[in-house]
Coordinates of C-alpha atoms and ligand atoms in Angstrom, one line a residue:
M277 CA -60.1 34.1 20.4
A278 CA -59.5 32.3 23.7
D279 CA -56.1 32.4 25.3
K280 CA -54.9 28.9 24.8
T281 CA -52.6 29.0 27.8
N282 CA -55.4 30.0 30.1
T283 CA -55.8 27.3 32.8
D284 CA -57.7 26.8 36.1
P285 CA -56.0 24.1 38.1
Q286 CA -58.2 24.7 41.1
R287 CA -61.3 24.0 39.2
M288 CA -59.8 20.9 37.7
E289 CA -58.9 19.7 41.2
K290 CA -62.5 20.1 42.3
I291 CA -63.7 18.2 39.3
V292 CA -61.4 15.3 39.9
S293 CA -62.4 15.1 43.5
L294 CA -66.1 15.2 42.7
C295 CA -65.6 12.5 40.1
K296 CA -64.1 10.1 42.7
R297 CA -66.4 11.1 45.5
R298 CA -69.6 10.6 43.5
G299 CA -68.5 7.5 41.5
F300 CA -67.8 8.9 38.0
I301 CA -64.2 7.9 37.5
F302 CA -61.6 6.0 39.6
Q303 CA -58.0 5.2 38.8
A304 CA -57.6 1.7 37.5
G305 CA -56.0 -0.6 40.0
E306 CA -56.2 2.1 42.7
L307 CA -56.3 -0.5 45.5
Y308 CA -52.8 -1.6 44.5
G309 CA -51.3 1.9 43.9
G310 CA -52.9 2.6 40.5
L311 CA -52.1 1.7 36.9
N312 CA -50.8 4.8 35.2
G313 CA -52.8 6.0 32.2
C314 CA -55.8 3.7 32.8
W315 CA -59.2 4.6 34.3
D316 CA -62.3 2.8 35.5
Y317 CA -65.7 4.4 35.2
G318 CA -67.8 4.0 38.3
P319 CA -71.6 3.6 38.3
L320 CA -72.4 7.2 37.2
G321 CA -69.5 7.5 34.8
A322 CA -70.6 4.3 33.1
E323 CA -74.1 5.7 32.6
L324 CA -72.7 8.9 31.3
K325 CA -70.5 7.1 28.8
R326 CA -73.3 4.9 27.7
N327 CA -75.5 7.9 27.1
L328 CA -72.8 9.5 25.0
K329 CA -72.0 6.4 22.9
D330 CA -75.7 5.6 22.4
Y331 CA -76.4 9.2 21.2
W332 CA -73.4 9.2 18.9
W333 CA -74.5 5.9 17.4
R334 CA -78.1 7.0 17.1
S335 CA -77.3 10.3 15.4
T336 CA -74.4 9.0 13.3
V337 CA -75.7 5.6 12.2
Q338 CA -79.4 5.0 12.9
E339 CA -80.7 8.4 11.9
R340 CA -78.7 8.6 8.7
D341 CA -79.2 6.7 5.5
D342 CA -75.6 6.9 4.4
V343 CA -73.7 5.4 7.4
V344 CA -73.6 1.8 8.6
G345 CA -72.0 0.5 11.8
M346 CA -69.4 -2.2 12.5
D347 CA -67.7 -3.7 15.6
G348 CA -64.2 -4.9 14.9
A349 CA -61.8 -7.0 16.8
I350 CA -59.3 -5.3 19.1
L351 CA -56.5 -7.8 18.5
T352 CA -55.1 -6.8 15.1
M353 CA -53.0 -8.8 12.6
Q354 CA -49.5 -7.4 12.2
Q355 CA -49.9 -7.4 8.4
V356 CA -52.7 -4.8 8.7
L357 CA -50.6 -2.5 10.8
V358 CA -47.5 -3.0 8.7
A359 CA -49.5 -1.9 5.6
S360 CA -51.1 1.0 7.4
G361 CA -47.6 2.3 8.4
H362 CA -48.2 1.9 12.2
V363 CA -45.5 -0.8 12.7
G364 CA -42.9 1.3 11.0
G365 CA -43.9 4.7 12.1
F366 CA -46.5 5.0 14.9
S367 CA -44.0 6.4 17.5
D368 CA -43.2 9.4 19.5
P369 CA -39.7 10.8 20.2
M370 CA -38.7 9.9 23.8
S371 CA -35.9 11.3 25.9
E372 CA -34.7 10.0 29.3
C373 CA -33.4 11.9 32.3
P374 CA -30.1 10.2 33.4
L375 CA -30.7 11.1 37.0
T376 CA -34.4 10.2 37.7
K377 CA -34.8 7.9 34.6
A378 CA -38.0 9.8 33.9
R379 CA -39.0 9.3 30.2
L380 CA -40.6 12.4 28.6
R381 CA -42.0 13.0 25.2
A382 CA -39.2 15.0 23.6
D383 CA -41.6 17.2 21.6
Q384 CA -43.4 18.2 24.8
I385 CA -40.4 19.3 26.9
P386 CA -40.6 23.1 27.3
A387 CA -37.7 25.2 26.1
A388 CA -35.3 25.9 28.9
D389 CA -34.6 29.4 30.2
A390 CA -31.1 30.9 29.8
G391 CA -28.6 29.9 32.5
I392 CA -25.2 28.3 33.1
E393 CA -24.7 24.8 32.0
Y394 CA -22.4 22.7 34.2
T395 CA -21.0 19.4 33.0
F396 CA -19.4 17.2 35.7
L397 CA -16.9 14.8 34.4
G398 CA -16.7 12.0 37.0
A399 CA -16.5 11.3 40.7
K400 CA -14.9 9.1 43.4
D401 CA -16.7 7.1 46.0
A402 CA -15.5 7.8 49.6
V403 CA -16.4 4.4 50.9
S404 CA -15.0 2.0 48.2
G405 CA -12.6 4.3 46.5
K406 CA -14.1 3.4 43.2
M407 CA -14.1 6.0 40.4
T408 CA -16.4 6.8 37.5
D409 CA -15.9 9.0 34.5
K410 CA -19.7 9.1 33.7
T411 CA -20.7 12.7 32.9
I412 CA -23.9 14.6 33.8
T413 CA -24.9 18.1 32.5
I414 CA -27.1 20.4 34.5
L415 CA -28.5 23.8 33.4
V416 CA -29.1 26.3 36.2
A417 CA -31.3 29.3 35.4
N418 CA -29.6 32.7 35.6
E419 CA -32.0 33.9 38.4
K420 CA -30.9 31.1 40.7
Q421 CA -28.5 32.0 43.6
E422 CA -25.5 29.8 44.3
K423 CA -25.7 28.2 40.8
F424 CA -22.6 26.0 41.1
R425 CA -23.7 24.6 44.5
S426 CA -27.2 23.7 43.3
A427 CA -25.7 21.9 40.2
E428 CA -23.2 20.1 42.3
K429 CA -26.0 18.8 44.6
I430 CA -27.8 17.3 41.7
A431 CA -24.5 15.8 40.3
M432 CA -23.8 14.2 43.7
K433 CA -27.2 12.5 43.7
F434 CA -26.4 11.1 40.2
Y435 CA -23.0 9.7 41.4
A436 CA -24.5 8.3 44.6
E437 CA -26.9 6.3 42.4
I438 CA -23.9 4.8 40.5
F439 CA -21.9 3.9 43.7
G440 CA -24.9 2.3 45.4
K441 CA -27.4 3.4 48.0
N442 CA -25.1 3.8 51.1
A443 CA -22.0 5.0 49.2
K444 CA -21.0 8.7 49.3
P445 CA -19.2 10.3 46.3
E446 CA -16.4 12.2 47.9
S447 CA -15.4 14.5 45.2
L448 CA -16.3 15.4 41.6
E449 CA -12.9 13.9 40.8
N450 CA -12.5 14.8 37.1
G451 CA -13.6 18.4 37.6
W452 CA -16.3 20.2 35.6
T453 CA -16.8 22.6 32.7
E454 CA -19.2 25.5 32.6
Q455 CA -20.7 27.5 29.7
P456 CA -23.7 29.6 29.0
G457 CA -26.8 27.6 28.2
P458 CA -29.1 26.2 26.9
R459 CA -27.1 24.5 24.2
E460 CA -28.6 24.3 20.7
N461 CA -31.3 21.6 20.5
G462 CA -30.6 20.7 24.2
L463 CA -33.5 19.2 26.1
Y464 CA -33.5 19.6 29.9
N465 CA -35.6 17.9 32.5
P466 CA -38.0 20.7 33.6
D467 CA -38.0 19.3 37.2
N468 CA -34.2 19.4 37.8
G469 CA -32.4 21.0 34.8
V470 CA -30.6 17.8 33.9
L471 CA -29.7 17.4 30.2
M472 CA -31.9 14.6 28.8
S473 CA -30.7 11.9 26.5
E474 CA -30.9 12.3 22.7
P475 CA -34.5 11.5 21.6
R476 CA -35.2 8.1 20.2
M477 CA -38.3 6.9 18.6
F478 CA -40.6 4.9 20.9
S479 CA -43.4 2.7 19.5
L480 CA -46.8 3.6 20.9
M481 CA -48.3 0.2 20.1
F482 CA -48.9 -2.6 22.6
Q483 CA -47.6 -5.8 21.1
T484 CA -48.9 -9.2 22.2
K485 CA -48.5 -12.8 21.1
M486 CA -51.4 -15.1 20.3
G487 CA -52.1 -18.7 19.5
A488 CA -50.3 -22.0 20.5
N489 CA -46.9 -20.7 19.3
A490 CA -47.1 -17.7 21.6
D491 CA -44.4 -19.0 24.0
D492 CA -41.9 -19.7 21.2
N493 CA -40.0 -16.9 19.5
D494 CA -42.3 -17.3 16.5
P495 CA -42.6 -13.9 14.8
S496 CA -45.9 -15.0 13.2
A497 CA -47.5 -15.1 16.6
V498 CA -47.2 -11.4 17.0
A499 CA -50.4 -9.3 17.1
Y500 CA -51.2 -5.9 18.4
L501 CA -53.9 -4.2 20.5
R502 CA -55.3 -1.8 17.9
P503 CA -54.1 1.8 18.2
E504 CA -57.2 3.2 16.5
T505 CA -60.5 1.7 15.4
A506 CA -60.1 3.0 11.9
Q507 CA -58.0 0.2 10.5
S508 CA -60.6 -2.6 10.9
I509 CA -63.0 -0.3 9.0
F510 CA -60.6 0.0 6.0
V511 CA -59.8 -3.7 6.0
Q512 CA -63.5 -4.6 6.0
Y513 CA -64.5 -1.8 3.6
K514 CA -65.0 -4.3 0.7
N515 CA -67.0 -6.8 2.8
V516 CA -69.3 -4.0 4.0
L517 CA -69.7 -2.7 0.5
D518 CA -70.5 -6.2 -0.9
S519 CA -72.9 -7.2 1.9
S520 CA -74.8 -4.0 2.7
R521 CA -76.0 -2.6 -0.8
V522 CA -74.4 0.7 0.1
K523 CA -73.3 3.2 -2.6
L524 CA -70.8 6.0 -2.6
P525 CA -70.8 8.3 -0.7
F526 CA -71.2 6.2 2.5
G527 CA -69.7 5.8 5.9
I528 CA -68.8 3.0 8.2
A529 CA -68.9 4.0 11.9
Q530 CA -67.4 2.3 14.9
V531 CA -67.1 2.8 18.7
G532 CA -64.6 1.0 20.6
K533 CA -61.4 0.6 22.6
S534 CA -58.0 1.7 21.3
F535 CA -54.6 1.3 23.0
R536 CA -51.5 3.5 22.9
N537 CA -48.5 3.2 25.2
E538 CA -48.4 7.0 25.7
I539 CA -45.0 8.1 27.1
N540 CA -46.6 10.6 29.4
P541 CA -50.3 10.0 30.1
R542 CA -51.6 13.2 31.7
N543 CA -54.4 15.7 32.4
Y544 CA -56.6 13.1 34.2
T545 CA -58.3 10.9 31.5
F546 CA -57.3 13.3 28.6
R547 CA -54.3 11.3 27.5
S548 CA -54.7 7.7 28.5
R549 CA -53.1 4.4 27.5
E550 CA -56.5 2.7 27.1
F551 CA -59.3 4.8 25.7
E552 CA -62.4 4.6 23.5
Q553 CA -62.8 6.2 20.1
M554 CA -65.9 7.0 18.0
E555 CA -64.8 7.0 14.4
I556 CA -66.4 7.4 11.0
E557 CA -64.7 6.6 7.8
Y558 CA -66.7 8.2 5.1
F559 CA -65.9 6.9 1.6
C560 CA -66.5 9.2 -1.4
H561 CA -65.6 10.1 -4.9
P562 CA -62.3 12.1 -5.0
K563 CA -64.0 15.2 -6.4
D564 CA -66.2 15.4 -3.2
G565 CA -63.5 15.0 -0.6
M566 CA -62.9 18.6 0.3
R567 CA -66.6 19.6 0.4
L568 CA -67.5 16.6 2.6
T569 CA -64.7 17.5 5.0
D570 CA -66.3 20.9 5.6
E571 CA -69.8 19.3 5.8
W572 CA -68.6 16.8 8.4
L573 CA -67.0 19.5 10.5
E574 CA -70.4 21.3 10.7
T575 CA -72.2 18.0 11.5
R576 CA -69.7 17.3 14.3
L577 CA -70.0 20.8 15.8
K578 CA -73.7 20.4 15.8
F579 CA -73.4 17.1 17.7
Y580 CA -71.3 18.8 20.4
E581 CA -74.0 21.4 20.8
E582 CA -76.7 18.7 21.1
I583 CA -74.8 17.1 24.0
G584 CA -74.2 20.3 25.9
I585 CA -70.8 21.6 24.7
P586 CA -71.5 25.0 23.3
R587 CA -69.9 26.3 20.1
T588 CA -68.4 29.2 22.0
K589 CA -66.2 26.7 24.0
L590 CA -65.0 24.9 20.8
H591 CA -62.1 26.1 18.6
I592 CA -61.4 24.9 15.1
L593 CA -57.8 24.5 14.2
D594 CA -57.3 24.3 10.4
V595 CA -54.1 22.3 10.6
P596 CA -51.6 24.1 8.3
D597 CA -49.5 22.5 5.5
G598 CA -46.5 20.7 6.9
E599 CA -48.2 19.8 10.2
R600 CA -50.8 17.5 8.8
A601 CA -50.2 13.8 8.1
F602 CA -48.4 13.7 4.7
Y603 CA -51.4 12.1 3.0
S604 CA -54.0 14.5 4.3
Q605 CA -55.2 17.3 2.1
K606 CA -57.2 19.0 4.9
T607 CA -57.4 18.4 8.7
Y608 CA -59.5 20.3 11.2
D609 CA -58.9 19.7 14.9
I610 CA -61.9 20.5 17.1
E611 CA -60.6 21.7 20.4
Y612 CA -62.3 22.4 23.7
E613 CA -61.4 24.9 26.5
F614 CA -60.5 22.4 29.2
P615 CA -59.5 23.8 32.6
F616 CA -55.9 22.7 31.7
G617 CA -55.9 24.5 28.4
V618 CA -57.4 24.4 24.9
Q619 CA -56.9 20.8 23.7
E620 CA -58.1 18.5 20.9
L621 CA -61.4 16.6 21.2
E622 CA -61.7 15.3 17.7
G623 CA -60.0 15.4 14.3
V624 CA -61.8 15.7 11.0
A625 CA -59.3 14.7 8.3
Y626 CA -59.5 14.3 4.6
R627 CA -57.2 11.2 4.2
T628 CA -57.6 10.9 0.4
D629 CA -57.1 7.3 -0.9
Y630 CA -54.1 6.7 1.3
D631 CA -55.8 4.0 3.5
L632 CA -57.5 1.9 0.8
G633 CA -54.3 2.4 -1.3
V634 CA -52.0 0.9 1.3
H635 CA -54.3 -2.0 2.1
Q636 CA -54.9 -2.8 -1.6
K637 CA -51.1 -2.9 -2.0
G638 CA -50.5 -4.8 1.2
S639 CA -53.1 -7.5 0.7
G640 CA -52.8 -7.7 -3.1
R641 CA -56.6 -7.6 -3.3
P642 CA -58.5 -5.0 -5.4
L643 CA -60.4 -2.4 -3.4
E644 CA -61.6 -0.2 -6.2
Y645 CA -65.2 0.9 -6.5
F646 CA -67.2 0.5 -9.7
D647 CA -69.7 3.2 -10.3
E648 CA -72.6 1.5 -12.2
E649 CA -73.9 4.8 -13.5
T650 CA -70.7 6.4 -14.8
K651 CA -68.9 3.1 -15.5
E652 CA -66.0 4.6 -13.6
K653 CA -63.6 2.5 -11.6
F654 CA -61.6 4.2 -8.8
L655 CA -60.2 4.0 -5.3
P656 CA -62.6 5.9 -3.0
H657 CA -61.3 8.8 -0.9
V658 CA -62.0 9.0 2.8
V659 CA -63.1 11.7 5.1
E660 CA -62.6 10.7 8.8
P661 CA -64.3 12.4 11.8
S662 CA -62.5 10.7 14.7
A663 CA -63.6 11.6 18.2
G664 CA -62.3 10.5 21.6
C665 CA -65.1 9.1 23.8
D666 CA -63.2 9.6 27.0
R667 CA -62.1 13.1 26.0
T668 CA -65.7 14.0 25.3
I669 CA -66.8 12.6 28.6
L670 CA -64.1 14.8 30.3
A671 CA -65.4 17.8 28.3
L672 CA -69.0 17.1 29.4
I673 CA -67.9 16.8 33.0
C674 CA -65.8 20.0 32.9
E675 CA -68.6 21.9 31.1
A676 CA -71.3 20.7 33.5
F677 CA -69.4 21.5 36.7
D678 CA -70.8 24.6 38.5
E679 CA -70.7 26.1 42.0
E680 CA -73.6 28.4 42.5
V681 CA -73.8 30.8 45.5
L682 CA -77.3 30.8 47.1
T683 CA -78.4 33.3 49.7
D684 CA -81.0 32.1 52.2
D685 CA -83.8 34.2 53.9
K686 CA -81.4 35.2 56.7
G687 CA -78.8 36.5 54.2
K688 CA -76.5 33.5 54.7
D689 CA -74.5 32.3 51.7
D690 CA -74.3 28.7 50.7
V691 CA -72.6 27.0 47.7
R692 CA -74.6 24.6 45.7
T693 CA -72.5 22.2 43.6
V694 CA -74.4 21.3 40.5
M695 CA -73.5 19.3 37.4
R696 CA -75.5 21.0 34.6
F697 CA -75.5 18.0 32.2
T698 CA -78.1 18.2 29.4
S699 CA -81.0 15.8 30.2
R700 CA -79.9 13.7 27.3
M701 CA -76.5 13.0 28.8
A702 CA -77.4 13.0 32.5
P703 CA -76.5 9.7 34.2
I704 CA -79.6 9.7 36.3
K705 CA -82.7 11.2 34.7
V706 CA -85.0 11.4 37.7
G707 CA -84.7 11.2 41.5
I708 CA -87.8 9.7 43.1
F709 CA -88.5 10.6 46.7
P710 CA -91.3 9.8 49.1
L711 CA -91.5 12.9 51.3
L712 CA -91.6 10.7 54.5
K713 CA -90.1 7.3 54.4
K714 CA -92.5 6.2 57.2
N715 CA -95.6 7.0 55.2
E716 CA -96.6 3.7 53.6
D717 CA -98.8 5.3 50.9
Q718 CA -96.1 7.7 49.8
V719 CA -93.5 4.9 49.7
R720 CA -95.9 2.6 47.7
I721 CA -96.6 5.3 45.1
A722 CA -92.9 6.3 44.9
K723 CA -92.0 2.6 44.2
E724 CA -94.8 2.3 41.6
I725 CA -93.4 5.4 39.8
Q726 CA -89.9 4.0 40.0
K727 CA -91.1 0.7 38.4
K728 CA -93.0 2.5 35.7
L729 CA -90.0 4.7 34.7
Q730 CA -87.2 2.1 35.0
P731 CA -87.7 0.4 31.6
W732 CA -87.3 3.7 29.9
M733 CA -84.5 5.5 31.8
N734 CA -82.1 5.4 34.7
V735 CA -83.8 6.6 37.9
F736 CA -82.7 6.8 41.5
Y737 CA -84.9 6.2 44.5
D738 CA -84.0 8.0 47.7
D739 CA -85.9 8.2 51.0
S740 CA -83.1 9.1 53.4
G741 CA -82.7 12.6 55.0
A742 CA -84.5 15.8 54.5
V743 CA -85.9 16.3 51.0
G744 CA -83.8 19.5 50.5
R745 CA -80.6 17.4 51.1
R746 CA -81.8 14.8 48.7
Y747 CA -82.3 17.5 46.0
R748 CA -78.7 18.7 46.7
R749 CA -77.3 15.1 46.3
Q750 CA -78.9 14.8 42.9
D751 CA -77.8 18.3 41.9
E752 CA -74.2 17.2 42.5
V753 CA -74.5 14.4 40.1
G754 CA -76.5 16.3 37.5
T755 CA -80.0 14.7 37.8
P756 CA -82.2 17.2 35.8
Y757 CA -85.5 16.3 37.5
C758 CA -86.7 15.1 40.9
V759 CA -90.2 14.0 41.8
T760 CA -91.5 14.0 45.4
I761 CA -94.5 12.1 46.5
D762 CA -96.1 14.1 49.2
F763 CA -99.4 14.6 51.1
E764 CA -100.9 16.4 48.1
T765 CA -100.3 13.2 46.1
L766 CA -102.5 11.3 48.6
G767 CA -105.3 13.8 48.2
E768 CA -104.9 15.4 51.6
S769 CA -105.0 19.0 50.2
G770 CA -108.0 18.3 48.0
E771 CA -109.1 16.1 45.2
E772 CA -107.6 18.3 42.4
L773 CA -104.0 17.6 43.6
K774 CA -104.6 13.9 44.2
N775 CA -102.3 11.7 42.1
T776 CA -100.0 14.6 41.3
V777 CA -96.4 14.9 42.4
T778 CA -93.9 17.7 42.9
L779 CA -91.6 18.0 39.9
R780 CA -88.4 19.9 40.8
H781 CA -86.1 21.3 38.1
R782 CA -82.4 21.1 38.8
D783 CA -81.2 24.3 37.1
S784 CA -83.9 26.8 38.2
M785 CA -84.8 24.8 41.4
E786 CA -88.4 25.7 40.5
Q787 CA -91.2 23.3 41.4
E788 CA -94.4 22.5 39.7
R789 CA -97.1 19.8 40.0
I790 CA -97.6 17.1 37.4
A791 CA -100.0 14.2 37.2
I792 CA -98.4 10.8 37.8
D793 CA -100.0 9.6 34.5
A794 CA -98.4 12.5 32.5
L795 CA -94.9 11.9 34.0
L796 CA -93.5 9.3 31.6
P797 CA -94.4 11.1 28.3
W798 CA -93.3 14.4 29.8
L799 CA -89.9 12.9 30.6
L800 CA -89.4 10.9 27.4
E801 CA -89.8 14.1 25.4
R802 CA -86.9 15.6 27.3
V803 CA -84.3 12.9 28.2
R804 CA -83.6 11.3 24.9
Ligands
LIG1044 N1 -58.0 7.3 13.2 C1 -57.4 8.6 13.4 C2 -56.9 8.8 14.8 O1 -56.9 7.9 15.6 P1 -56.0 10.6 16.4 O2 -56.0 12.1 16.3 O3 -54.8 9.9 16.8 O4 -56.6 10.1 15.1 C3 -58.5 10.6 17.3 O5 -57.1 10.2 17.5 C4 -59.1 11.0 18.6 O6 -58.9 9.9 19.6 C5 -58.4 12.2 19.3 O7 -58.9 13.4 18.8 C6 -58.7 12.0 20.7 O8 -60.0 12.5 21.0 C7 -58.7 10.5 20.9 N2 -57.4 10.0 21.4 C8 -56.3 9.8 20.8 N3 -55.3 9.5 21.6 C9 -55.9 9.4 22.9 C10 -55.4 9.1 24.2 N4 -54.1 8.7 24.4 N5 -56.2 9.2 25.2 C11 -57.5 9.6 25.0 N6 -58.0 9.9 23.8 C12 -57.2 9.8 22.7

């Protein structure tokens, strides 16, 4: 069992830096200071994401007889999210620091260490003579020297904010109290020890207004950016059933954007405000729900292995009673060992008939299923494997990142940075290099190979610098194969090597020769 608190911030820093340097991920709006919780995928990140979504779609929808796909609208009717319970209840407890105004998720604030809690009861401004009786409470850990002075310094900052930028609070006029802390249920800002406000519920949904009445205060103009892709699947369940000749059990799959106004986006792209989900709602007879939940868990674990996330790095949390959503009879969280700790990648939840039940009630339209064979009429139950696309991308990147120490002939060490993506996920499948860019024949053949491979896969042509450096540049972005067109290709070392190229493997760095004509089928077998 992995230690869930085990982290490696240095490794994470290197990964974040590589992602920017090589064009995987940029902060959204970076030119203007950055939009918190939003990320743009650069040229290589976009390829990686496309590979993931394409493979998920292929293995989930196209290669199964019992799952169909859909692509729902992002803008969502408020009635849908009222019925689902999101309008009333999709919120997190939020608490505010009275000094810095930082808003933190109350359930994520770490418990404070024992110390002395000072409450300052007011202050007077030296410049204007104004007074305030606003209070501020600060917890100073027992280990800290000069506890009162350090609390007083923080309190002074708080009162300076009240009196204005240039004003100076002269004294903490109304005195202070002190007592051992932390107080029961007290939440303290981990950065400064200030007692946070009582938590209040904060809606995670982005509300917008649409239509010609959007400018008026017309409540019917309210719509939401969807907080999950699942709801459009439930709402369209009957249309899909009636139009697709599917029979229970069957699933509807969707990949797409979701939006949550997370209070504290963090851990790089892990918790974002705009992100993509890959969700399956699998409709079944109630008697099959538990069994199918276990089957889907296995299917999803196999998927992660197929994209290069080994089982040994995944942890399955069987969410205990009392911690699951109230309607769920079983929920597994699939977690991955990120460098910032073991965290959730996907949930596989048995949601019973909750979703179809609330939409049947909310819409007043029947959503029951009629089984032709048994003549039974019932509301199907749902098993939901719900994966985060961006989180899986982050797991792929973290898993692929490697620094390998190589020792040359003279005993000198060198670090090779290599992204060990599976060929299936790698953003670039092949690097194509003419050995010498001034050799017209080598360049011509290299370009011919490029044109031949391009309709089938993403390739990269590079003719600049020494070939060893070109290999290293491709290693750093995870290109599994490179081909070099050299003098042997031209027949200069004999007829038997003519029209062959050097094929270099990223992981082993071994090289072999392969006929140009054999290249495409050889690669196709490996990169899909
Ligand atoms: N329909 C069920 C549902 O949405 P969830 O656990 O809230 O369940 C499913 O989300 C998955 O979506 C998570 O396991 C995670 O991978 C991804 N996800 C959720 N919130 C996210 C966020 N703020 N940023 C990135 N991914 C997120």
